[in-house]
Coordinates of C-alpha atoms in Angstrom, one line a residue:
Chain A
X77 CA 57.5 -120.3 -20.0
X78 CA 59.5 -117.0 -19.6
X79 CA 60.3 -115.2 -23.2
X80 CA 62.7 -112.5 -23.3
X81 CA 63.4 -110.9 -26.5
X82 CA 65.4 -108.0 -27.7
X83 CA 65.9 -106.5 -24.2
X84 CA 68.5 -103.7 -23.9
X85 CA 68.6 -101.1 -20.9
X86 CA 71.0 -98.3 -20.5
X87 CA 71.3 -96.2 -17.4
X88 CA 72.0 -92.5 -18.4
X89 CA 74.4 -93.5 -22.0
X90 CA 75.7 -96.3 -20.5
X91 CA 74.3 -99.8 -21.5
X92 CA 73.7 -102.4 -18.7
X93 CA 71.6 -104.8 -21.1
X94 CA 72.4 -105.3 -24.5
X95 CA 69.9 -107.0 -26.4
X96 CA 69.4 -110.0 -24.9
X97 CA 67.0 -112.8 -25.7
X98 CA 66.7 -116.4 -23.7
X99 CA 63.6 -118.4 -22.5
X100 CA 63.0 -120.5 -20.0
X101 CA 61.2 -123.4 -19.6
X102 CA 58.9 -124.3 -16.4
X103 CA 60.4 -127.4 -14.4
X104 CA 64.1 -126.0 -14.5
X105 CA 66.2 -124.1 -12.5
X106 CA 68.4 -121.8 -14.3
X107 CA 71.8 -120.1 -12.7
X108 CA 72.9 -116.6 -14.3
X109 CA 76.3 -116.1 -14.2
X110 CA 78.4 -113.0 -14.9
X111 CA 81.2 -110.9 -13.3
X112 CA 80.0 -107.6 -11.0
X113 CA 78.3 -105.1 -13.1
X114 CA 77.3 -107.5 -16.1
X115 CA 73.9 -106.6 -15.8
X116 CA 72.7 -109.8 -13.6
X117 CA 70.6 -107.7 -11.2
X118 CA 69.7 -105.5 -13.7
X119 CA 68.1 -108.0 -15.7
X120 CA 65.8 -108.9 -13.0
X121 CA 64.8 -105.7 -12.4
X122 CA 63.8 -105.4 -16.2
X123 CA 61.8 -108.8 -16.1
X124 CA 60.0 -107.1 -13.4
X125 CA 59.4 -104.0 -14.7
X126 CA 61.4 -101.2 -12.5
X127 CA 63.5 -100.2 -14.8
X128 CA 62.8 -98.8 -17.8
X129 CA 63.5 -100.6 -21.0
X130 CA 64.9 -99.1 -24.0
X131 CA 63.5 -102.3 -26.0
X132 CA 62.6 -105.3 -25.7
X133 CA 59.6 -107.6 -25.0
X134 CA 59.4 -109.7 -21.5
X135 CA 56.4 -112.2 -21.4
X136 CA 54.9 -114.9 -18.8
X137 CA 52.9 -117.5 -20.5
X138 CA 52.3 -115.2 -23.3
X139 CA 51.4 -111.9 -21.5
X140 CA 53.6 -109.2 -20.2
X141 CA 55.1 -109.9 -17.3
X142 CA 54.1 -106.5 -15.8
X143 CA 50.2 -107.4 -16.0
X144 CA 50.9 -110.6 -13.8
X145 CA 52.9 -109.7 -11.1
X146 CA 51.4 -111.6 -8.7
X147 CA 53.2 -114.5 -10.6
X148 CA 56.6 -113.6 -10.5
X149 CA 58.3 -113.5 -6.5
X150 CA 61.6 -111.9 -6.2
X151 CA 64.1 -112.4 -3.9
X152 CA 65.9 -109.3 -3.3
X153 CA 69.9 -109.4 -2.0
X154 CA 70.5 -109.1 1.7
X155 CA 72.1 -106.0 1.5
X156 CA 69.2 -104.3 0.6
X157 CA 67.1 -104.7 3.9
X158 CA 66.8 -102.9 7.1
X159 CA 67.7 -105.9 9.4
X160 CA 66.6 -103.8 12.1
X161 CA 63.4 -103.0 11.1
X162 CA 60.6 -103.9 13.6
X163 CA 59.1 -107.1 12.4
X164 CA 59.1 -110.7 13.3
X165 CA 59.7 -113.6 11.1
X166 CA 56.1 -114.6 10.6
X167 CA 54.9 -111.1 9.5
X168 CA 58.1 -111.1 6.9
X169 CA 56.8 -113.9 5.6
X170 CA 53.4 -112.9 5.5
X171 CA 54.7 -109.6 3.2
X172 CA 54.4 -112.5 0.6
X173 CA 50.6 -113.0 1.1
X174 CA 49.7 -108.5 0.8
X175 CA 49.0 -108.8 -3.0
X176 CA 47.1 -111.9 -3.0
X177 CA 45.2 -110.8 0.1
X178 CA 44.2 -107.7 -1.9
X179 CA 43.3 -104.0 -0.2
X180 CA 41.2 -103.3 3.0
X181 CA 41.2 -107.4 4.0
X182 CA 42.6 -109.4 6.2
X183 CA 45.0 -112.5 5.9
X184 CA 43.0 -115.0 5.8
X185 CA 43.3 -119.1 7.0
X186 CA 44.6 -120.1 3.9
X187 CA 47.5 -117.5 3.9
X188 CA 48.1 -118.2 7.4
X189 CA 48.5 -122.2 6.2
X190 CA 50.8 -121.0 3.4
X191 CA 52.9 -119.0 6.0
X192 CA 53.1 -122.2 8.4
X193 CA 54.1 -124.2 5.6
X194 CA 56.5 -122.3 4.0
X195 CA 58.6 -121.4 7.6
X196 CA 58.6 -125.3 7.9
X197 CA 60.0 -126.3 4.6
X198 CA 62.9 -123.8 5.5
X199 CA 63.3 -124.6 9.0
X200 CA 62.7 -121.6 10.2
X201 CA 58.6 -121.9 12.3
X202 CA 60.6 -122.2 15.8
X203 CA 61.8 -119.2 14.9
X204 CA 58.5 -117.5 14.0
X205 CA 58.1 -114.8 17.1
X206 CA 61.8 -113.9 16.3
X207 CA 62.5 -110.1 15.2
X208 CA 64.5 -110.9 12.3
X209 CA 67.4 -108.2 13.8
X210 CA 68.4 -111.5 15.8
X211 CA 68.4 -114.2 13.2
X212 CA 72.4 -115.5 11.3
X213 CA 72.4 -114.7 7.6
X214 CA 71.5 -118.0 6.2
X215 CA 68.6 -117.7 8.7
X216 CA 67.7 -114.4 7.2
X217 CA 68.1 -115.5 3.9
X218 CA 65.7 -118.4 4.8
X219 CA 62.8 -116.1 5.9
X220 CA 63.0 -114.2 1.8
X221 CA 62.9 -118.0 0.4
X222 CA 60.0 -118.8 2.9
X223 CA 58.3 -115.4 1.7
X224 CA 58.6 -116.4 -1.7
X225 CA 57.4 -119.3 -1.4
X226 CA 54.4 -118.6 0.7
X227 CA 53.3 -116.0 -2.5
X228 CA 52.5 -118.8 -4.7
X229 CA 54.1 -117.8 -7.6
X230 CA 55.3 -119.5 -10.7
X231 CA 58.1 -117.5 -11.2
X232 CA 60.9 -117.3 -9.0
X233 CA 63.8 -115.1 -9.2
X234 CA 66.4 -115.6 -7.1
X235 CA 69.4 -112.7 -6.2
X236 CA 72.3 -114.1 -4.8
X237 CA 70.9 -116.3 -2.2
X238 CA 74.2 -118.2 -1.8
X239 CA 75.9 -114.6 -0.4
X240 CA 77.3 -115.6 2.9
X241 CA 75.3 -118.4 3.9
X242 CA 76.3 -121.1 5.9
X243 CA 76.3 -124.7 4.6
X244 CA 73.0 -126.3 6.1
X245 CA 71.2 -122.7 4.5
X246 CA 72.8 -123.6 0.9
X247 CA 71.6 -127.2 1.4
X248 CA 68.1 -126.2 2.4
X249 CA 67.9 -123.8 -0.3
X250 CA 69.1 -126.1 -3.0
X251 CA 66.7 -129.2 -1.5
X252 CA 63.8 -126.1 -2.3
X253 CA 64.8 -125.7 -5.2
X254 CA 64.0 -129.4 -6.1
X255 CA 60.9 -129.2 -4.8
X256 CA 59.8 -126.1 -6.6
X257 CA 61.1 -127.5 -9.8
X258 CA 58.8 -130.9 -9.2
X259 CA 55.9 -128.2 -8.4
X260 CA 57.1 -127.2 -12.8
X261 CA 58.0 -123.8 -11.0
X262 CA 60.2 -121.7 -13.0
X263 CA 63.6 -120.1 -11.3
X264 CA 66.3 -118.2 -12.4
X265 CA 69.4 -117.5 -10.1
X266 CA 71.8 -115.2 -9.8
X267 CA 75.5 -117.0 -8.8
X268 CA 78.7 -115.7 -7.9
X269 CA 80.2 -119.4 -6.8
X270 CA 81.4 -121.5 -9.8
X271 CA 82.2 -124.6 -8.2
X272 CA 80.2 -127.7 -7.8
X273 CA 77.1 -126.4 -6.7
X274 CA 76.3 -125.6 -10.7
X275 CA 75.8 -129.1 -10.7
X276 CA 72.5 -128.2 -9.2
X277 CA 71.4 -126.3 -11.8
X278 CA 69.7 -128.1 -15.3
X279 CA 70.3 -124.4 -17.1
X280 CA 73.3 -121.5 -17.0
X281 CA 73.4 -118.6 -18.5
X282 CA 76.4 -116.3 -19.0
X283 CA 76.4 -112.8 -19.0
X284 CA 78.4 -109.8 -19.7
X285 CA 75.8 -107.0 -20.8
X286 CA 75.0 -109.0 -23.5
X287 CA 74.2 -113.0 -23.8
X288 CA 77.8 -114.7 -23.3
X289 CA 76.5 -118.3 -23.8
X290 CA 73.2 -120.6 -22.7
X291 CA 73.0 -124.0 -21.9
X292 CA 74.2 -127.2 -20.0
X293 CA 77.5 -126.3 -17.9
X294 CA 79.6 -127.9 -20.5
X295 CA 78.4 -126.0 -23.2
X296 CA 78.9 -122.3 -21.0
X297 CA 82.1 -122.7 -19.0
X298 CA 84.3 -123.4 -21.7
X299 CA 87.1 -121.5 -21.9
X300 CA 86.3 -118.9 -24.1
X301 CA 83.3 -118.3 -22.9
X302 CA 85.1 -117.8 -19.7
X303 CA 87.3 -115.2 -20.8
X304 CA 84.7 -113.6 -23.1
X305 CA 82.7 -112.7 -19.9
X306 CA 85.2 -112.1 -17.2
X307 CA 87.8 -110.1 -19.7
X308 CA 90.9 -112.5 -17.9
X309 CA 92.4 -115.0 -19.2
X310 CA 91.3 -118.4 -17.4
X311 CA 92.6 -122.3 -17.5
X312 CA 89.7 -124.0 -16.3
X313 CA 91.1 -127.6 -17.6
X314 CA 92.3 -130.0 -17.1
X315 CA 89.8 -130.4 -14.4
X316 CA 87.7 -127.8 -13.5
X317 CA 84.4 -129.7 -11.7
X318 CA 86.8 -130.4 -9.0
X319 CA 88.1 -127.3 -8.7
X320 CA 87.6 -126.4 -4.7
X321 CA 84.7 -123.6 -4.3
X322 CA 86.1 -121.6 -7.2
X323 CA 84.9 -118.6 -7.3
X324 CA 84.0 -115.4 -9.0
X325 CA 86.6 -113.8 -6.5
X326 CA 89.2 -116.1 -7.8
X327 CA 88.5 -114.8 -11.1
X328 CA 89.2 -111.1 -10.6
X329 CA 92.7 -112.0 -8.5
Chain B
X18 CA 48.0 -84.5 44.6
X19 CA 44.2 -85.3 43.4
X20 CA 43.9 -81.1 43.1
X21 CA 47.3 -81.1 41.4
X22 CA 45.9 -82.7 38.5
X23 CA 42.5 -81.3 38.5
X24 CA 43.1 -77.4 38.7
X25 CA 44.6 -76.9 35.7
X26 CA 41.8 -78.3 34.0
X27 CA 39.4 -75.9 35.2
X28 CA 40.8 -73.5 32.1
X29 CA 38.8 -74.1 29.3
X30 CA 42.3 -73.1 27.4
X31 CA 43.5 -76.1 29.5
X32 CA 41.5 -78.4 28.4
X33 CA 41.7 -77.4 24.9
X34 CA 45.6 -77.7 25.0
X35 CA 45.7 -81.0 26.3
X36 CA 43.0 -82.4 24.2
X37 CA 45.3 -81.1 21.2
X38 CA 48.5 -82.3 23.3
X39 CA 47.0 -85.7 23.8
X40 CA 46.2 -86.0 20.0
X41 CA 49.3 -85.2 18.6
X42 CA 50.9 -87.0 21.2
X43 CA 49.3 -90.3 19.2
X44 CA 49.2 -88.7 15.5
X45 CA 53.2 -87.7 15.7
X46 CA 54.2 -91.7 16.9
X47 CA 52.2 -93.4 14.5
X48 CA 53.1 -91.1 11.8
X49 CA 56.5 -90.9 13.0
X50 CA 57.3 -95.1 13.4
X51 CA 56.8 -94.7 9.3
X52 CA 59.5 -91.5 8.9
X53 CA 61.7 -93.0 11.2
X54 CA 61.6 -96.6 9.7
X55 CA 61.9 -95.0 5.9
X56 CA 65.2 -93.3 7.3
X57 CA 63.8 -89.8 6.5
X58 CA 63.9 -88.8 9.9
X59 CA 65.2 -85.3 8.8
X60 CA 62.7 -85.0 6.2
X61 CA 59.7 -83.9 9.0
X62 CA 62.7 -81.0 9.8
X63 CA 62.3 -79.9 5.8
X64 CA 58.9 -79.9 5.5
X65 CA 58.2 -78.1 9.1
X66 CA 60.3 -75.1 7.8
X67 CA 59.0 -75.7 4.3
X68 CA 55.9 -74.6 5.2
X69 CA 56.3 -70.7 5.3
X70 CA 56.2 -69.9 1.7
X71 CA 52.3 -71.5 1.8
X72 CA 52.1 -69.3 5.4
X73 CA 52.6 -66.5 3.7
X74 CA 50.8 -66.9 0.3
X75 CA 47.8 -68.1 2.2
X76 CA 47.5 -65.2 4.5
X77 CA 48.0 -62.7 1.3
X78 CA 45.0 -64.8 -0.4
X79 CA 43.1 -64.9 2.7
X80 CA 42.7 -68.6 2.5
X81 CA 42.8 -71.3 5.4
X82 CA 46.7 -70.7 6.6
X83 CA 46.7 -74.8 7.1
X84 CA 45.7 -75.4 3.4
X85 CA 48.9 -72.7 2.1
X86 CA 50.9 -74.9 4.9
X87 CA 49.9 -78.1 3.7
X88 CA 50.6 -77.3 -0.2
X89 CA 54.0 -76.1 0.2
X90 CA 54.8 -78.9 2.7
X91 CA 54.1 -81.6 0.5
X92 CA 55.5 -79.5 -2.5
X93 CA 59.0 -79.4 -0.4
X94 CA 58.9 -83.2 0.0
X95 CA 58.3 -83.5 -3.9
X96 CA 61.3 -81.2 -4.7
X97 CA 63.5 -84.0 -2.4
X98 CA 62.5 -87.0 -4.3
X99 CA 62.9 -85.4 -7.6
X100 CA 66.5 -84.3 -7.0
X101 CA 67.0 -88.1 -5.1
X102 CA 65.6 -89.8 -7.9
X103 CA 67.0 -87.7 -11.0
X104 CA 70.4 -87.2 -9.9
X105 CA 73.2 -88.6 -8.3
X106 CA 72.8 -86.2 -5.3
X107 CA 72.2 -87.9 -1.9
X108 CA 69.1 -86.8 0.1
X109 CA 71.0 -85.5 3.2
X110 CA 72.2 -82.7 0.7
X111 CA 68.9 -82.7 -1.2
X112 CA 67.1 -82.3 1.9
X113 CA 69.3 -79.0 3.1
X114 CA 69.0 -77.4 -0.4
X115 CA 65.5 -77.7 -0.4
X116 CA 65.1 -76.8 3.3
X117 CA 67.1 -73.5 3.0
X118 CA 65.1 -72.9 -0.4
X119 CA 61.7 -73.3 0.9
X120 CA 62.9 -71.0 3.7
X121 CA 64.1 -68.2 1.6
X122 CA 61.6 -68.1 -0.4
X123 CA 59.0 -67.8 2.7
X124 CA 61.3 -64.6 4.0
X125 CA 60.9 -62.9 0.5
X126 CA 57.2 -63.7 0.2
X127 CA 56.8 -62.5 3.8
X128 CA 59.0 -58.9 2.7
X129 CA 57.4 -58.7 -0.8
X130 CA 53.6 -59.3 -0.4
X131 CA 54.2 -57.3 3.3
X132 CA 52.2 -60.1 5.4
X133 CA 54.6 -59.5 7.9
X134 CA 51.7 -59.4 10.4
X135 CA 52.1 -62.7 10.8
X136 CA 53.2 -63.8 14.0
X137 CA 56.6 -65.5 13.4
X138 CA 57.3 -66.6 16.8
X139 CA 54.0 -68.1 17.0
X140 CA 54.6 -70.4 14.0
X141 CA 58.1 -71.5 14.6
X142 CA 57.6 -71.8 18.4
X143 CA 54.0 -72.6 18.9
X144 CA 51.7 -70.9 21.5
X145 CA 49.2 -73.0 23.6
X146 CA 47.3 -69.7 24.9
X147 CA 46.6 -69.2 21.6
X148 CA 44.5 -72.5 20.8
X149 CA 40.7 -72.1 19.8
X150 CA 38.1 -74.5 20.0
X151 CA 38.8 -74.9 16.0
X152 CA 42.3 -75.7 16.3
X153 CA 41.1 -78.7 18.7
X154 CA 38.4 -80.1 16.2
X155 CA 41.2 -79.5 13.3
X156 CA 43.5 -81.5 14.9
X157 CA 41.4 -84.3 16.6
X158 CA 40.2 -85.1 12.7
X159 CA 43.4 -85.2 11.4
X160 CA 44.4 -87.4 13.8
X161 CA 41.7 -89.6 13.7
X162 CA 41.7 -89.9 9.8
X163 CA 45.2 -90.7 9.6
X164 CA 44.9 -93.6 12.3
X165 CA 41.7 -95.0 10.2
X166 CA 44.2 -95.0 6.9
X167 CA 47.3 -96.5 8.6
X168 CA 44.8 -99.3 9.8
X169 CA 43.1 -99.7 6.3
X170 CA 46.8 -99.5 4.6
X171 CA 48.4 -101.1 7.3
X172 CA 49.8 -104.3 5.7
X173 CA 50.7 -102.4 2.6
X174 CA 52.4 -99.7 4.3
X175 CA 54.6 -102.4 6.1
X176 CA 55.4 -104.3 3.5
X177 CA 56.5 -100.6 1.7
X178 CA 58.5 -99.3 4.4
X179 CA 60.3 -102.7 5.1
X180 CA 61.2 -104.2 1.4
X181 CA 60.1 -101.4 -1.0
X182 CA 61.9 -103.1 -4.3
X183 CA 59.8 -106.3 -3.3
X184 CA 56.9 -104.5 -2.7
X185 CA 57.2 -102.9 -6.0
X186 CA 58.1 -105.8 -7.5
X187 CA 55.1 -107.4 -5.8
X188 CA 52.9 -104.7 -7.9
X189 CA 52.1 -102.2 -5.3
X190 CA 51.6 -98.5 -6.0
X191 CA 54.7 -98.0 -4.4
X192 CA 54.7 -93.8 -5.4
X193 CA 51.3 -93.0 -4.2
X194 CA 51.8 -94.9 -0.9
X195 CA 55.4 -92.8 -0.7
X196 CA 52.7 -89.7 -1.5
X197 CA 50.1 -90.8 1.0
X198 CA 53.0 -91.0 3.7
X199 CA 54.2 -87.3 2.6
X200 CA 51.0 -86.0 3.3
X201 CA 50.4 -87.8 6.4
X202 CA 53.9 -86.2 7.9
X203 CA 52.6 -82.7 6.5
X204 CA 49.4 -83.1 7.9
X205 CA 51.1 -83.9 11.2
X206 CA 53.3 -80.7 11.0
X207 CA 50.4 -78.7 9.9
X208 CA 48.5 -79.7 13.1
X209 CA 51.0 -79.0 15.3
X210 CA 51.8 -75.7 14.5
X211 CA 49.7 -74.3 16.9
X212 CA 51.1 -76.2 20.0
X213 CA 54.7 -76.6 19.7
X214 CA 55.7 -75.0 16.5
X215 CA 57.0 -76.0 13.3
X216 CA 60.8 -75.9 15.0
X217 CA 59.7 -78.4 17.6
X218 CA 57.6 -80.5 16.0
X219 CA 60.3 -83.0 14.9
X220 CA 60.5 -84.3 18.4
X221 CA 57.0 -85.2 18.3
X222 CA 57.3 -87.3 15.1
X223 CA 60.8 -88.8 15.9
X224 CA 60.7 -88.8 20.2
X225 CA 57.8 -91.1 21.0
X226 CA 58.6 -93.5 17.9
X227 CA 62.4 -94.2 18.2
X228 CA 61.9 -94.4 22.6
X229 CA 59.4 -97.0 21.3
X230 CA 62.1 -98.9 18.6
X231 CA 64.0 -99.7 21.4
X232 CA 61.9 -101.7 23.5
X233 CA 59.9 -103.5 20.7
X234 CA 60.0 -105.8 17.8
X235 CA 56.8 -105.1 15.7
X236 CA 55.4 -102.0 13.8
X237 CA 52.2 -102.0 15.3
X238 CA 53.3 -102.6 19.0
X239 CA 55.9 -99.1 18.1
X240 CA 52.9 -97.5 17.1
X241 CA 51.0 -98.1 20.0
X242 CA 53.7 -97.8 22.7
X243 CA 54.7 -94.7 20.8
X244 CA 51.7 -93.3 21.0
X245 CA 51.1 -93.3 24.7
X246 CA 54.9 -92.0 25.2
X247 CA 53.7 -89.3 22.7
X248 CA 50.4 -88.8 24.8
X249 CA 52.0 -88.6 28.3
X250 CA 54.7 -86.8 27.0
X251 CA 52.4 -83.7 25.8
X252 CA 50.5 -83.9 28.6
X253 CA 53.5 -84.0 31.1
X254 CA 54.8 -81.5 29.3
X255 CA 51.4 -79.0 29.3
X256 CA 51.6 -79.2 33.0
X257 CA 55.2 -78.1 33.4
X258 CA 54.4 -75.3 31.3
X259 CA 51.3 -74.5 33.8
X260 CA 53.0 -74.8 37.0
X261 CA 56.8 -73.9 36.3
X262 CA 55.5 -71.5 33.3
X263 CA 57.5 -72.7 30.9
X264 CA 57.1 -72.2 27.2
X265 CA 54.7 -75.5 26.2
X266 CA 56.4 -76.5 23.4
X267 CA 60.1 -76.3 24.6
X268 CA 58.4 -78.7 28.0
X269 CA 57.2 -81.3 25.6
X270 CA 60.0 -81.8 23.8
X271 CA 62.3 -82.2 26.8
X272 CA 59.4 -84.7 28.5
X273 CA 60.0 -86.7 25.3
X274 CA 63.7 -86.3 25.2
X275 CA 63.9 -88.1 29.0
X276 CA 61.9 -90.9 27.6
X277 CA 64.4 -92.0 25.1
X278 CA 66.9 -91.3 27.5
X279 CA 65.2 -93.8 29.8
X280 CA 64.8 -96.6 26.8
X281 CA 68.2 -95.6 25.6
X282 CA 70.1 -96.5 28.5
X283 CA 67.5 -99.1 30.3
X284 CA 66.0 -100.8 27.0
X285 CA 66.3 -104.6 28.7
X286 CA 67.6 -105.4 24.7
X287 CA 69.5 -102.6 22.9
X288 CA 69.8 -100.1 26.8
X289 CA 73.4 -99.5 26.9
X290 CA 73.3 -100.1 30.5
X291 CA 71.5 -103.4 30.1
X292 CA 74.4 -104.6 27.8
X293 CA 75.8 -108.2 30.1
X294 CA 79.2 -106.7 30.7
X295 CA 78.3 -103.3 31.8
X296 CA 75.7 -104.8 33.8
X297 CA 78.1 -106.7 36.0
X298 CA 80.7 -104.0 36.1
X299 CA 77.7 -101.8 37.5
X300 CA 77.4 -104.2 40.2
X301 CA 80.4 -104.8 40.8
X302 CA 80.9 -100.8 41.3
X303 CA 77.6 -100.5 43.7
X304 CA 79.1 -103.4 45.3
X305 CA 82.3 -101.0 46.0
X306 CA 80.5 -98.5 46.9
X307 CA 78.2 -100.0 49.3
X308 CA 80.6 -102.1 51.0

């Protein structure tokens, strides 16, 4: 279980995090929703210790967060990777075995087997030898899933993996996500899409620097919540579920 | 041809200038793939000319020149990431402050403590005549330390230069491998002082490793083709200098620059001559021509 309590952060005098306090239970896939600039990356970065916090408490099972890294994978954004960078697919993914491996060794046959595995469950082992300069953006975003997957962790946060994927990616990535949450992983997931696909999630969260609203996707997307978060006024009735692919794009116009 | 190769090496300096050339050759590539894949390809410029201050200090002291070299060097690298990381500033700008500051600060030391003995031109321009059997050991274990810690940090190092939020996040000492690569480019710029000169020495850390980037798609294969580009390029370059006597470390560099130029045009996946279309207008042309 992930405990966050009182956590504020403030870049410089401005506040990103106000404050905020949610847990989350193991088994249960959690999407974290929130206009640009609402803190939503920012948060993660907190959980995992690289920014500093003003206040606040973050714990894993009880401990810090920070003394059990090994626990927690992170999926970073697209944007924020050298594409072109000189390395395969396989040796991407491996980057999730280096902590476990530990200093001076090897990978061993057991990482190896993790690797294999995880570039199956994603589709992506044909693709192995690849340099990932030449792979589509869903199949990049597949290697990061396979890399967190291959690190064993318990933890598993999650930013924006829906950016600019195609349709069979999303569909992989949300089949993984079932399968980590039988494996009683824990995942939190940053979304900007608030169509149907929330459907797929058993948890949201809103947020707007500070905690808009938690719970099922009745209890958050009301309208007021809506409007608290996004600053706009917003019908989402009489029907919003079927609502084509409505977005957080089609909030801001 | 056999006697070609052979007579320069009958001079001992020879033989001590391509021992250092070949060394280098393999130190700047493998340090180099790292500067070049952290996007700090300008930071081996700041550093080389950030040296002087330690230049001069050192000589006043009448301590190791390499150790005042090596202090300021990695001092100058400091100063960037402080303003980067403190400020909005971006580190092209940081870079040229710090550069120019460094600089400055090496003329006034050089008026004010009157070690203007030193020989300038030898430092910014490098002079192979010049290299003693100490400069070869000096530079054969630097290089040879640095390739034992890229292989002991290897998979760290990767992991830093490629995704350095996740490897952070992942719970690596991300500063003190940022640190360890600082002094490894410093150490690289120190040793090559001698040969080529601070001014120059930024081809041997960017040249080799970038020719290699274009014709790989893994770290360690960069590394090792960047290397022997780095190797043959220094000694290619030594015996231009010998037979055409041409300054050493102005040969090198333009030995390295006709690599890339090769890679960069005939690179069978990024050349910009092996792109599909140009290739068949190209034929089409000889086609023309040859008719």
């Amino acid at each position: 279980m992930l405990e966050v309590c009182n956590l504020s952060v403030s870049y410089r005098h401005t506040t990103a995090i106000n404050r905020l306090s949610f847990t989350l239970q193991s088994g249960q896939v959690t999407g974290l929703l929130g206009p640009n600039g609402a803190g939503k990356s920012t948060l993660f970065k907190a959980l995992l210790g690289l920014v500093p916090l003003d206040e606040g408490i973050v714990k894993w099972a009880g401990k810090p967060v920070t003394e059990q890294l090994n626990k927690v994978a992170y999926v970073p954004q697209r944007s924020q990777i050298d594409w072109d960078y000189p390395v395969t697919v396989k040796r991407a993914v491996m980057m999730g075995r280096v902590a476990a491996t530990g200093w001076f060794r090897q990978h061993n046959r057991r990482s190896q087997e993790l690797v294999r595995h995880a570039l199956k469950q994603v589709g992506m082992w044909q693709y192995r030898q690849r340099q990932i300069r030449e792979l589509s953006g869903g199949q990049q975003q597949r290697v990061f899933l396979a890399r967190a997957i291959a690190q064993e962790a318990d933890l598993l946060l999650f930013d924006e993996p829906f950016n600019n994927v195609d349709r069979q990616t999303e569909e992989i990535i949300f089949e993984l996500f079932a399968e980590l949450k039988a494996q009683q992983k824990t995942l939190l997931v940053i979304s900007h899409d608030l169509s149907e696909t929330l459907e797929n999630y058993d948890r949201l969260l809103l947020l707007n620097k500070k905690l808009i609203a938690s719970g099922s996707k009745a209890e958050v997307l009301t309208n007021e919540n809506i409007n608290q978060a996004y600053d706009r006024y917003c019908n989402l009735t009489p029907q919003p579920l079927t609502i084509n692919r409505f977005t957080h794009a089609d909030l801001v116009n | 041809m056999l006697t070609w190769l052979t007579e320069p090496l009958e001079f001992e300096f020879m033989r001590q200038a391509i021992a250092i050339g070949l060394s280098l050759g393999i130190l700047g590539a493998v340090v180099g793939s790292y500067l070049i894949l952290q996007q700090m390809g300008m930071m081996g410029g700041v550093i080389a000319h950030a040296v002087l201050p330690g230049i001069s200090l050192a000589f006043f002291l009448e301590i190791d020149l390499a150790i005042g070299a090596f202090a300021a060097g990695v001092l100058s690298a400091l100063v960037v990431m402080g303003i980067q990381k403190r400020s909005r500033i971006k580190v092209d700008a940081a870079m040229a402050l710090t550069l120019t500051s460094f600089l400055a600060l090496g003329v006034i030391l050089v008026a004010l403590l009157e070690t203007d003995n030193i020989n300038l031109n030898e430092i910014l321009f490098g002079d192979i005549l010049g290299v003693t059997s100490g400069d070869v050991w000096r530079t054969v274990i630097i290089t040879a330390s640095v390739l034992l810690l890229t292989k002991l940090f290897y998979k760290e190092l990767e992991f830093y230069t490629f995704d350095p939020l996740g490897a952070k996040a992942c719970g690596l000492p991300v500063n003190l491998l940022y640190f360890g690569l600082i002094c490894a480019i410093t150490l690289t710029i120190v040793a090559s002082m001698q040969t080529v000169g601070v001014l120059l020495v930024m081809s041997l850390l960017v040249g080799p490793a970038i020719t290699a980037y274009l014709l790989v798609k893994e770290l360690s294969q960069m590394m090792i083709l960047g290397s022997i580009i780095g190797a043959v390029s220094s000694v290619t370059g030594m015996y231009c200098s010998y037979y055409f006597d041409l300054p050493s470390g102005a040969a090198i560099v333009l030995v390295i620059f006709s690599f890339f130029l090769l890679a960069f045009l005939f690179s069978p996946s990024q050349g910009i001559l092996t792109e599909p279309e140009i290739k068949t207008k190209v034929r089409s042309w000889l086609k023309l021509i040859f008719k």
